[in-house]
XYZ file of C-alpha atoms in Angstrom:
712
model
C -76.230 89.176 8.512
C -79.980 88.468 9.646
C -81.204 86.303 12.346
C -81.146 82.501 12.004
C -84.049 81.190 9.860
C -86.172 78.008 11.002
C -84.991 76.077 7.911
C -82.323 76.138 5.212
C -82.459 78.270 1.964
C -83.730 77.294 -1.047
C -80.372 76.682 -2.946
C -78.728 74.411 0.141
C -82.046 72.434 0.071
C -81.601 71.926 -3.742
C -77.887 71.122 -3.282
C -78.489 69.009 -0.250
C -75.864 70.715 1.847
C -75.811 72.192 5.295
C -76.960 75.587 5.532
C -76.148 78.102 8.363
C -79.770 79.496 8.067
C -78.674 83.082 8.025
C -79.490 85.508 4.985
C -77.174 85.296 3.052
C -75.758 81.976 3.907
C -72.141 81.452 3.269
C -72.731 78.850 0.576
C -74.765 81.262 -1.343
C -72.026 83.735 -1.088
C -69.406 81.445 -1.823
C -71.058 80.255 -5.067
C -72.615 83.605 -5.984
C -75.977 82.219 -5.777
C -79.198 84.136 -4.789
C -79.930 83.247 -1.069
C -83.847 82.930 -0.675
C -85.761 81.556 2.252
C -89.130 79.958 1.703
C -91.276 78.044 4.027
C -91.273 74.227 3.069
C -94.518 72.854 1.672
C -96.594 70.934 4.346
C -96.154 67.208 3.929
C -98.734 65.343 2.212
C -100.845 63.313 4.514
C -101.157 59.633 3.544
C -104.275 57.892 3.278
C -104.727 55.852 6.221
C -105.557 52.141 4.883
C -108.361 50.479 7.106
C -107.067 48.493 9.851
C -107.022 44.787 10.374
C -110.190 43.528 12.244
C -107.835 41.668 14.457
C -105.282 44.469 14.773
C -105.705 45.025 18.520
C -105.409 41.552 19.296
C -102.015 41.482 17.295
C -100.768 44.580 18.895
C -101.396 43.089 22.200
C -99.563 39.960 21.270
C -96.903 42.360 20.095
C -96.557 44.265 23.399
C -96.357 40.903 25.258
C -93.409 39.866 22.972
C -91.672 43.121 23.385
C -91.864 42.850 27.056
C -90.420 39.389 26.824
C -87.332 40.841 25.023
C -87.075 43.587 27.904
C -88.544 46.288 25.939
C -91.465 48.516 27.313
C -93.830 49.597 24.625
C -94.997 52.468 26.586
C -91.591 54.180 26.674
C -91.142 53.888 22.660
C -92.676 57.011 21.380
C -92.444 57.667 17.445
C -89.834 60.732 18.216
C -87.665 58.402 20.052
C -87.747 55.760 17.229
C -87.275 58.079 14.474
C -84.456 60.080 16.233
C -81.316 59.091 14.302
C -78.073 58.155 16.543
C -75.159 60.390 16.319
C -72.679 59.466 13.584
C -75.239 57.231 11.861
C -74.162 56.538 8.247
C -76.620 57.822 5.835
C -75.388 55.523 3.193
C -76.235 52.277 5.243
C -79.100 50.389 4.248
C -79.882 48.213 7.402
C -82.214 45.463 7.038
C -84.323 44.338 9.915
C -85.013 40.871 11.111
C -88.176 40.701 9.137
C -85.652 39.731 6.313
C -84.299 37.076 8.263
C -86.902 34.425 6.562
C -85.991 31.760 4.032
C -86.341 33.501 0.850
C -84.828 30.512 -1.329
C -88.439 30.263 -3.054
C -89.173 33.714 -3.209
C -87.334 36.233 -5.453
C -88.196 40.043 -4.803
C -88.511 42.572 -7.525
C -85.437 44.217 -8.647
C -86.332 47.591 -7.009
C -87.201 45.954 -3.776
C -84.234 43.418 -3.187
C -82.566 43.978 0.065
C -78.804 44.632 0.202
C -78.350 42.361 3.407
C -79.711 39.206 4.655
C -79.721 38.029 8.117
C -79.281 34.328 9.761
C -81.559 32.300 7.868
C -82.954 29.235 9.928
C -86.686 27.915 9.926
C -85.587 26.523 13.476
C -84.306 30.048 15.010
C -87.648 30.694 16.849
C -86.227 34.095 17.825
C -85.736 35.227 14.167
C -89.308 34.023 13.267
C -90.734 35.986 16.315
C -88.897 39.025 15.189
C -90.233 38.792 11.754
C -93.518 38.484 12.954
C -93.361 41.537 15.391
C -91.850 43.761 12.346
C -94.941 42.825 10.324
C -97.250 43.482 13.113
C -95.792 46.785 14.310
C -95.532 48.151 10.623
C -99.311 47.121 9.709
C -100.274 49.577 12.712
C -97.870 52.268 11.753
C -99.494 55.415 9.987
C -96.655 55.908 7.927
C -94.807 52.536 7.790
C -91.250 52.598 7.202
C -90.180 51.128 3.737
C -86.725 51.507 3.465
C -85.094 52.193 6.838
C -84.329 49.910 9.933
C -87.233 47.909 11.468
C -89.064 49.278 14.631
C -87.220 46.673 16.877
C -83.832 47.649 15.492
C -84.851 51.288 16.252
C -85.754 50.471 19.757
C -82.142 48.720 20.087
C -80.836 51.843 19.044
C -82.637 53.820 21.628
C -82.271 51.611 24.510
C -78.624 50.240 24.050
C -75.152 51.656 23.240
C -73.556 50.220 20.098
C -70.651 48.655 22.006
C -68.086 50.110 19.711
C -65.443 50.671 22.572
C -65.773 46.935 23.315
C -63.723 46.171 20.239
C -61.315 48.931 19.363
C -61.562 51.079 22.803
C -63.137 54.137 21.070
C -66.319 55.021 22.542
C -66.948 58.335 20.835
C -66.912 59.311 17.356
C -63.746 61.110 16.212
C -63.029 63.713 13.652
C -60.666 62.204 11.087
C -60.629 64.653 8.393
C -57.304 65.967 9.289
C -55.638 62.637 9.218
C -56.487 61.823 5.571
C -53.222 62.399 3.475
C -52.989 64.965 0.663
C -54.732 64.151 -2.491
C -51.706 63.494 -4.289
C -50.624 60.700 -1.593
C -54.397 59.470 -1.433
C -53.896 58.232 -5.202
C -50.307 56.929 -4.618
C -51.512 54.815 -1.852
C -54.286 53.717 -3.954
C -51.829 52.791 -6.601
C -49.639 50.935 -4.102
C -52.723 48.987 -2.916
C -53.717 48.012 -6.543
C -50.263 46.784 -7.287
C -49.459 45.164 -4.048
C -52.318 44.438 -2.021
C -55.477 44.142 -4.325
C -54.340 41.124 -6.241
C -53.637 38.899 -3.190
C -57.268 39.892 -1.595
C -59.756 40.915 -3.989
C -62.453 41.909 -1.321
C -64.079 44.200 -3.872
C -64.336 45.557 -7.264
C -61.392 47.918 -8.160
C -62.916 49.760 -10.849
C -66.056 50.684 -8.639
C -63.935 51.429 -5.607
C -61.694 53.566 -7.657
C -64.580 55.886 -8.814
C -65.863 56.210 -5.255
C -62.441 57.211 -4.298
C -62.183 59.955 -6.851
C -65.274 61.319 -5.569
C -64.886 61.248 -1.902
C -61.552 62.752 -2.154
C -62.889 65.776 -3.803
C -65.294 66.229 -0.807
C -63.564 65.033 2.383
C -65.915 66.758 4.649
C -69.027 64.904 3.458
C -67.641 61.598 2.916
C -69.892 58.663 4.396
C -68.492 57.104 7.352
C -68.423 53.435 5.559
C -66.429 55.092 2.735
C -64.212 56.792 5.068
C -63.481 53.482 7.037
C -62.465 51.796 3.531
C -60.481 54.412 2.647
C -58.490 54.407 5.794
C -58.075 50.680 5.727
C -56.360 50.903 2.159
C -54.150 53.695 3.285
C -53.024 51.429 6.091
C -52.618 48.231 4.214
C -50.805 50.431 1.603
C -48.214 51.740 3.970
C -47.806 48.224 5.214
C -46.727 46.866 1.624
C -44.661 50.105 1.007
C -40.902 49.460 1.104
C -39.740 51.152 4.198
C -37.452 53.918 2.578
C -40.339 54.666 0.327
C -42.859 55.143 2.863
C -40.513 57.419 4.890
C -39.794 59.720 1.592
C -43.537 59.904 1.230
C -44.480 60.729 4.794
C -41.080 62.187 6.267
C -41.311 59.743 9.364
C -40.189 56.298 9.662
C -42.748 53.181 8.627
C -43.510 51.983 11.913
C -44.684 55.422 13.029
C -46.864 55.867 9.722
C -48.233 52.376 9.914
C -49.392 52.856 13.680
C -51.007 56.205 12.869
C -53.094 54.691 9.975
C -54.012 51.428 12.170
C -55.420 53.643 14.670
C -57.172 56.136 12.188
C -58.710 52.693 10.495
C -59.987 51.506 13.880
C -61.474 54.913 14.633
C -63.179 55.129 11.318
C -64.713 51.709 11.780
C -65.931 52.922 15.182
C -67.587 56.077 13.431
C -69.216 53.580 10.879
C -70.848 51.706 13.708
C -68.895 48.714 12.999
C -70.644 46.295 15.252
C -74.249 47.396 14.374
C -73.452 47.976 10.617
C -74.914 45.991 7.924
C -73.066 47.847 5.209
C -70.648 45.559 2.993
C -68.196 48.521 2.802
C -67.630 48.569 6.731
C -66.975 44.668 6.719
C -64.524 45.060 3.673
C -62.690 47.710 5.658
C -62.419 45.508 8.642
C -61.279 42.433 6.642
C -58.572 44.638 4.974
C -57.287 45.855 8.333
C -57.030 42.198 9.575
C -55.066 41.025 6.466
C -52.616 43.850 6.714
C -52.174 43.133 10.563
C -51.091 39.645 10.203
C -47.351 40.869 10.525
C -47.864 43.199 13.619
C -50.426 41.789 15.656
C -50.419 38.771 17.903
C -52.143 36.109 15.999
C -54.035 34.965 19.264
C -55.700 38.475 19.505
C -56.244 38.587 15.446
C -58.141 35.366 15.567
C -60.494 36.836 18.008
C -60.988 39.576 15.705
C -61.716 37.245 12.876
C -64.394 36.019 14.762
C -65.913 39.547 14.802
C -65.713 39.397 11.090
C -67.273 35.953 10.738
C -70.042 37.273 13.052
C -70.589 40.458 10.958
C -70.615 38.517 7.924
C -73.168 35.907 8.948
C -75.439 38.886 10.009
C -75.015 40.331 6.750
C -75.796 37.132 5.433
C -72.629 36.291 3.588
C -72.976 32.772 4.644
C -75.857 32.206 2.159
C -75.256 32.294 -1.477
C -76.855 35.574 -3.048
C -78.147 33.502 -5.863
C -80.657 31.939 -3.428
C -81.748 35.317 -2.166
C -82.664 36.931 -5.422
C -79.894 39.605 -5.244
C -78.307 41.411 -8.222
C -75.399 39.399 -9.978
C -72.910 42.153 -9.296
C -73.817 42.125 -5.621
C -73.443 38.189 -5.698
C -69.961 38.378 -6.875
C -68.906 40.923 -4.235
C -70.405 38.928 -1.190
C -68.855 35.772 -2.612
C -65.234 37.306 -2.684
C -65.493 38.914 0.770
C -66.985 35.546 2.242
C -64.117 33.415 0.840
C -61.601 35.818 1.883
C -62.842 35.671 5.497
C -62.539 31.892 5.418
C -59.030 31.787 4.114
C -57.997 34.557 6.423
C -59.376 32.879 9.798
C -57.926 29.543 8.730
C -54.422 31.023 8.073
C -54.674 33.057 11.536
C -56.105 30.061 13.538
C -53.079 28.000 12.357
C -50.526 30.602 13.509
C -52.483 30.874 16.877
C -52.636 27.302 17.428
C -56.198 27.289 17.896
C -57.591 25.160 14.815
C -60.422 26.856 12.966
C -64.053 27.675 13.781
C -64.842 28.739 10.231
C -65.146 25.651 8.664
C -67.374 24.265 11.351
C -70.096 26.862 10.429
C -72.789 25.637 7.893
C -72.631 27.890 4.545
C -73.305 27.206 1.096
C -71.765 30.323 -0.507
C -70.428 29.620 -3.851
C -66.627 30.221 -4.767
C -66.211 33.491 -6.724
C -66.349 33.673 -10.450
C -62.942 33.165 -12.403
C -63.429 36.515 -14.284
C -61.388 39.735 -14.762
C -62.650 42.815 -13.104
C -63.181 44.408 -16.446
C -65.919 41.496 -17.100
C -68.031 42.747 -14.127
C -69.901 46.382 -13.689
C -72.643 46.946 -11.142
C -75.504 47.222 -13.897
C -74.583 43.798 -15.359
C -77.843 41.717 -15.798
C -76.139 38.141 -15.357
C -72.680 36.946 -14.090
C -70.413 36.375 -17.177
C -69.437 32.862 -17.908
C -66.103 32.024 -16.130
C -63.167 32.383 -18.284
C -60.743 29.231 -19.010
C -57.348 30.111 -17.874
C -55.450 32.680 -15.712
C -57.665 35.855 -14.846
C -57.563 38.533 -11.703
C -58.938 35.992 -9.602
C -56.732 33.108 -10.356
C -54.185 33.608 -7.224
C -57.243 34.096 -4.727
C -59.416 31.315 -6.074
C -56.340 28.778 -5.850
C -56.318 29.671 -2.127
C -60.242 29.428 -1.718
C -60.167 25.943 -3.592
C -58.186 24.709 -0.201
C -60.887 25.986 1.998
C -63.584 24.764 -0.441
C -61.858 21.170 0.066
C -61.844 21.321 3.760
C -65.341 22.622 3.980
C -66.555 19.542 1.894
C -64.314 17.164 3.984
C -65.447 18.695 7.384
C -68.831 16.572 7.612
C -68.650 16.303 11.404
C -68.630 19.962 12.865
C -68.547 18.807 16.414
C -65.693 16.380 16.341
C -63.247 19.539 16.735
C -60.116 17.778 17.923
C -60.611 14.546 16.288
C -58.849 12.814 13.190
C -59.974 12.199 9.771
C -62.877 10.083 11.044
C -66.376 10.610 12.690
C -66.232 9.578 16.303
C -68.050 6.461 15.889
C -66.001 5.406 12.660
C -62.291 3.967 11.947
C -59.764 6.728 11.322
C -59.083 7.349 7.420
C -56.117 5.368 6.137
C -53.068 6.867 4.994
C -53.956 5.842 1.157
C -57.224 7.506 1.647
C -55.560 10.654 2.720
C -52.920 10.613 -0.295
C -55.843 9.791 -2.639
C -58.032 12.904 -1.729
C -54.578 15.204 -1.851
C -53.741 13.850 -5.075
C -56.944 14.562 -6.649
C -56.974 18.021 -5.179
C -53.510 18.701 -6.469
C -54.516 17.493 -10.021
C -57.586 19.671 -9.910
C -55.609 22.708 -9.189
C -52.965 22.005 -11.640
C -55.725 21.463 -14.630
C -57.799 24.291 -13.431
C -55.310 27.064 -12.478
C -51.585 25.957 -12.756
C -51.144 24.840 -16.037
C -52.445 28.327 -17.325
C -50.073 30.456 -15.391
C -46.970 32.123 -17.043
C -44.189 32.325 -14.566
C -42.982 35.357 -16.292
C -46.023 37.147 -14.585
C -45.106 37.518 -11.110
C -48.646 36.973 -9.547
C -48.762 33.739 -11.726
C -45.345 33.081 -10.582
C -46.423 33.176 -6.855
C -49.982 31.382 -7.716
C -47.594 28.592 -8.467
C -45.242 28.578 -5.597
C -47.872 29.122 -3.070
C -50.567 26.414 -4.427
C -47.604 23.897 -4.694
C -46.643 24.625 -1.091
C -49.918 24.212 0.087
C -50.040 20.732 -1.433
C -46.850 19.889 0.325
C -47.894 21.008 3.652
C -51.132 18.997 3.401
C -49.058 16.094 2.649
C -46.748 16.834 5.788
C -49.465 16.832 7.696
C -50.852 13.952 6.522
C -47.938 11.948 7.010
C -46.545 13.914 10.050
C -45.325 11.668 13.019
C -47.849 13.118 15.462
C -50.267 10.937 13.481
C -48.732 7.824 14.639
C -49.635 6.111 18.009
C -45.950 6.476 19.259
C -45.402 9.698 17.586
C -43.137 8.504 14.950
C -40.555 6.355 16.776
C -41.603 3.257 14.743
C -41.688 5.099 11.579
C -39.909 3.415 8.570
C -36.838 5.083 7.361
C -38.368 5.954 3.889
C -41.177 7.745 5.523
C -38.960 9.666 7.531
C -37.252 10.556 4.345
C -40.280 11.393 2.628
C -41.225 13.977 5.307
C -37.758 15.474 5.197
C -38.192 16.001 1.317
C -41.423 17.522 1.722
C -40.087 20.133 4.507
C -37.056 20.786 2.152
C -39.372 21.372 -0.835
C -41.485 23.902 1.353
C -38.343 25.850 2.388
C -37.034 25.940 -0.986
C -40.241 27.037 -2.435
C -40.279 29.894 -0.020
C -36.802 30.731 -0.957
C -38.102 30.890 -4.701
C -40.883 33.311 -3.580
C -38.040 35.836 -2.346
C -35.629 34.949 -5.357
C -37.928 37.053 -7.757
C -37.021 40.621 -7.529
C -40.170 41.669 -9.219
C -42.166 39.935 -6.298
C -40.550 42.158 -3.738
C -44.078 44.298 -4.016
C -45.624 41.132 -2.283
C -43.184 40.783 0.471
C -45.467 41.777 3.046
C -47.575 38.895 2.102
C -44.584 36.441 1.562
C -43.375 37.188 5.024
C -46.775 36.608 6.347
C -46.618 32.881 5.245
C -43.424 31.743 6.571
C -43.567 28.052 6.654
C -42.502 27.533 10.157
C -43.465 23.824 10.680
C -41.240 22.714 7.901
C -38.393 24.903 8.815
C -38.519 23.533 12.066
C -39.007 19.812 11.131
C -36.030 20.193 8.679
C -33.697 21.613 11.129
C -34.632 18.745 13.477
C -33.756 16.017 10.685
C -30.608 17.936 9.786
C -29.467 17.014 13.370
C -29.494 13.266 12.183
C -28.635 13.819 8.445
C -25.125 14.885 8.561
C -24.037 14.113 5.101
C -25.386 13.216 1.596
C -27.656 15.015 -0.859
C -30.503 15.885 1.559
C -28.171 17.154 4.037
C -26.284 19.561 1.570
C -29.462 20.854 -0.108
C -31.093 21.357 3.524
C -28.218 23.510 4.680
C -28.104 25.478 1.433
C -31.891 26.125 1.756
C -31.414 26.855 5.587
C -28.715 29.467 4.922
C -30.873 31.182 1.987
C -33.841 31.321 4.356
C -31.731 33.029 6.981
C -30.516 35.437 4.425
C -34.088 36.359 3.001
C -35.257 37.255 6.440
C -32.261 38.771 8.166
C -33.677 42.083 8.782
C -36.703 40.263 10.172
C -34.497 38.105 12.279
C -32.457 40.913 13.580
C -35.673 42.688 15.159
C -36.709 39.350 16.782
C -33.271 38.315 18.437
C -34.895 38.545 21.951
C -37.588 36.395 21.138
C -37.578 33.164 22.980
C -38.763 31.392 19.658
C -35.756 32.833 17.738
C -33.253 31.496 20.597
C -34.718 27.987 20.647
C -35.044 27.751 16.882
C -31.159 29.181 16.654
C -29.861 26.614 19.235
C -31.531 23.910 17.066
C -29.899 24.861 14.028
C -26.339 25.288 16.070
C -26.810 21.602 17.149
C -27.559 20.254 13.833
C -24.444 21.860 12.264
C -22.330 20.708 15.358
C -23.690 17.170 14.537
C -22.347 17.688 11.002
C -19.073 18.736 12.408
C -18.557 15.916 14.673
C -19.212 13.640 11.990
C -16.596 14.942 9.916
C -14.390 14.425 13.079
C -15.297 10.904 13.419
C -14.545 10.554 9.808
C -11.028 12.000 9.956
C -12.386 14.517 7.419
C -11.812 18.560 7.449
C -14.462 20.283 9.305
C -17.004 21.711 6.729
C -17.076 25.504 6.000
C -19.814 26.991 8.133
C -22.509 28.595 6.419
C -23.449 32.299 6.924
C -26.188 31.689 9.180
C -24.227 29.560 11.471
C -21.576 32.154 11.589
C -23.879 34.591 12.693
C -25.637 32.663 15.223
C -22.291 31.586 16.849
C -21.445 35.143 16.995
C -24.503 35.577 18.934
C -24.595 32.176 21.217
C -21.271 30.973 20.769
C -20.541 27.330 20.358
C -22.590 24.699 21.924
C -21.126 21.830 24.274
C -21.328 18.411 23.565
C -21.642 17.259 26.726
C -25.257 17.472 28.455
C -26.754 17.250 25.195
C -30.451 16.049 25.786
C -32.811 14.467 23.421
C -36.557 13.276 23.658
C -38.121 9.968 22.547
C -41.010 11.808 21.429
C -38.828 13.795 18.954
C -39.320 11.619 15.760
C -36.220 12.459 14.494
C -34.043 11.365 17.428
C -33.489 8.102 15.837
C -30.810 7.704 13.138
C -31.948 7.422 9.787
C -30.359 5.820 6.605
C -28.711 8.710 4.280
C -30.831 9.377 1.057
C -29.365 9.657 -2.639
C -32.749 10.363 -4.205
C -33.026 13.201 -6.828
C -34.369 16.388 -6.019
C -38.056 17.230 -7.113
C -38.697 20.027 -9.437
C -40.686 22.519 -7.668
C -42.357 23.658 -10.823
C -43.521 20.310 -11.876
C -46.629 18.506 -10.835
C -46.328 16.630 -7.485
C -47.286 12.822 -7.080
C -50.026 12.681 -9.875
C -49.289 9.168 -10.881
C -52.176 7.360 -12.242
C -54.596 9.990 -11.558
C -57.261 11.029 -13.835
C -59.068 14.339 -14.337
C -62.031 14.888 -11.893
C -64.448 17.789 -11.717
C -64.322 18.038 -7.996
C -61.110 16.597 -5.984
C -62.051 13.590 -3.471
C -62.565 14.421 0.166
C -61.897 12.526 3.167
C -65.383 11.848 5.221
C -65.372 13.428 8.597
C -62.023 15.003 8.317
C -61.477 17.906 10.416
C -59.911 21.344 9.538
C -57.620 20.769 12.601
C -56.354 17.771 11.155
C -54.793 19.900 8.226
C -52.976 22.389 10.570
C -49.255 21.736 10.975
C -49.329 24.033 13.614
C -49.674 21.294 16.713
C -48.332 23.721 19.404
C -47.713 21.068 21.800
C -45.561 18.816 19.632
C -43.699 22.051 18.478
C -43.080 23.415 21.838
C -41.779 19.927 22.925
C -39.295 19.968 19.791
C -37.913 23.325 20.181
C -37.712 23.348 23.886
C -35.016 20.484 23.548
C -32.142 22.895 24.295
C -30.479 23.864 27.427
C -30.424 27.612 27.763
C -27.269 27.344 30.081
C -25.524 25.838 26.805
C -26.736 28.719 24.788
C -24.954 31.260 27.191
C -21.766 29.658 27.531
C -18.921 29.306 24.889
C -18.325 25.566 25.280
C -15.136 25.880 23.342
C -13.350 22.749 25.539
C -16.191 20.522 23.897
C -16.505 22.127 20.526
C -15.888 19.818 17.312
C -13.022 22.451 16.402
C -11.201 21.830 19.877
C -11.787 18.037 19.306
C -10.382 18.136 15.690
C -7.265 19.977 17.304
C -6.805 17.250 19.781
C -7.445 14.223 17.304
C -4.733 16.133 15.010
C -2.081 16.277 17.952
């Protein structure tokens, strides 16, 4: 082989691959091509335009502004600005701050439409200064940059690190090529994602991504960083959704090890793709998929902070502005809408789990809901968005969830009254009638637009009905919750308490229904993520005082089934304080039922499986020393109920309602108001038990012992 040449061979230049610059090069030898080296043609010198007469005045002003931002113009040579950062993704098309202006009345030509928009605000002085600076600096450049990042963006690249290690702990780019699964497993994981994850998330267009995966999997070595991040996110979410035995059969190691492997690989891939600096929609899609799949494994308090990262990245790309006002292509408009609304509902759900309320709905945004169309109706080359289809589509499940976020967004008119009730700070609180009216209209809107078109024989439609109606029940539970009363429910009428009990029971029974459909097992990862904890706890607290009757019988049947559905998960969490406190609440509730039977000279009821299992762990609880709290709304005895059971698959409380194009809202209502996760309330409720009681057997005071003594 000859000495190294100063440039690539003709064949490698034409194929746009890396050449080792020796004659003959390995690429040409491998493909049997003639390896020829020619000096590249000299670059064409562009004709310099006449400078603006005031260009020197403008440049001086530009230098002053740069210095004001802590940038020394004397140290920014063209070589420094044009030097690419290591690991920069060539597929990313970053857009500088000059695109941050309000373009609602200006639509760029089709070939000049930017792929991203930054925060648009006429009152944002910094954004306007950046726009002006970029224009000035480019006007003075002999070879202005038409497609790459702006000059100030390049300056930031030179002067600052990207901060990737701040988020995931990786500070350097890592080689992930060896971590990709074999090609056959890539497609198996992709099919798992399509069947088990994609229908519930819809953050991209599956046919388009499938073609990109086919191309990328045949050339792993030259895969763009953004595509690699998306593929690892897909691997990760797919192994989370796989049944444990199937996952182990595919990889030869237990599922937790596989999940951990691909979680770390996805984090490294996002670091490689410069997540915190990227304006690539694909990178943000990968992050959102990672966050969704991590809901069952990562502490919600930490996950909510990472959701904040996704929100900020979405704002920087401009997802909070509807693409139709930015002159973007129809296909891109739809993809941006899908991604933004998935971030909205994800942040809302994780905020509930973390007990933090939600910041998402306090952010002004005008992004429309995605269109109710199938993936087959969309393609990247379409000239306009197809008309929405009446009835169920691929988007129905996601759209039904987005409707709740849209309802809260339209209701949250006061963004700064974060911990308030359903009223502005200077106005009266909304009445219970107003709350019920708004929920009734939302329920009717969802029923007529989505639910009525669902076929329960189709698994996704079945889950759409279950989850949508459960969400309505939860909103009603929050609206009527005891914490909304000045005395926390102490003076709540008996019929109102019974209504709350029935709502909680309906929620738990609906959760059980989602487990009863075996065809829905592939969505078990998502069902488990949405366990109705508040309704579960409230139902247990009510069963302590409803010791007989139809509601009591239904309640214990539902509790036992819920326990059976999650026995594997419960077994793994036996040492959790939450599990211990909830278990003792359940034991106390059953103990009250047994004591009631003893008081009425009746045989003790047969303990359900959940109580038998919990007693094997904690033993029987003593009656003496029992503590109650007046802030526990169910500590007051309530009359027994004989009302019939609501049918879960029928509309709920639509009496007197008429169809409406948009459901009503409650002015000034805050998203925190809708959250059932009132952590101080639930903490007080589940802490109403004595650990010392749980550790002792308590046999002398047990209902069984009392029954024996009474019989003797």
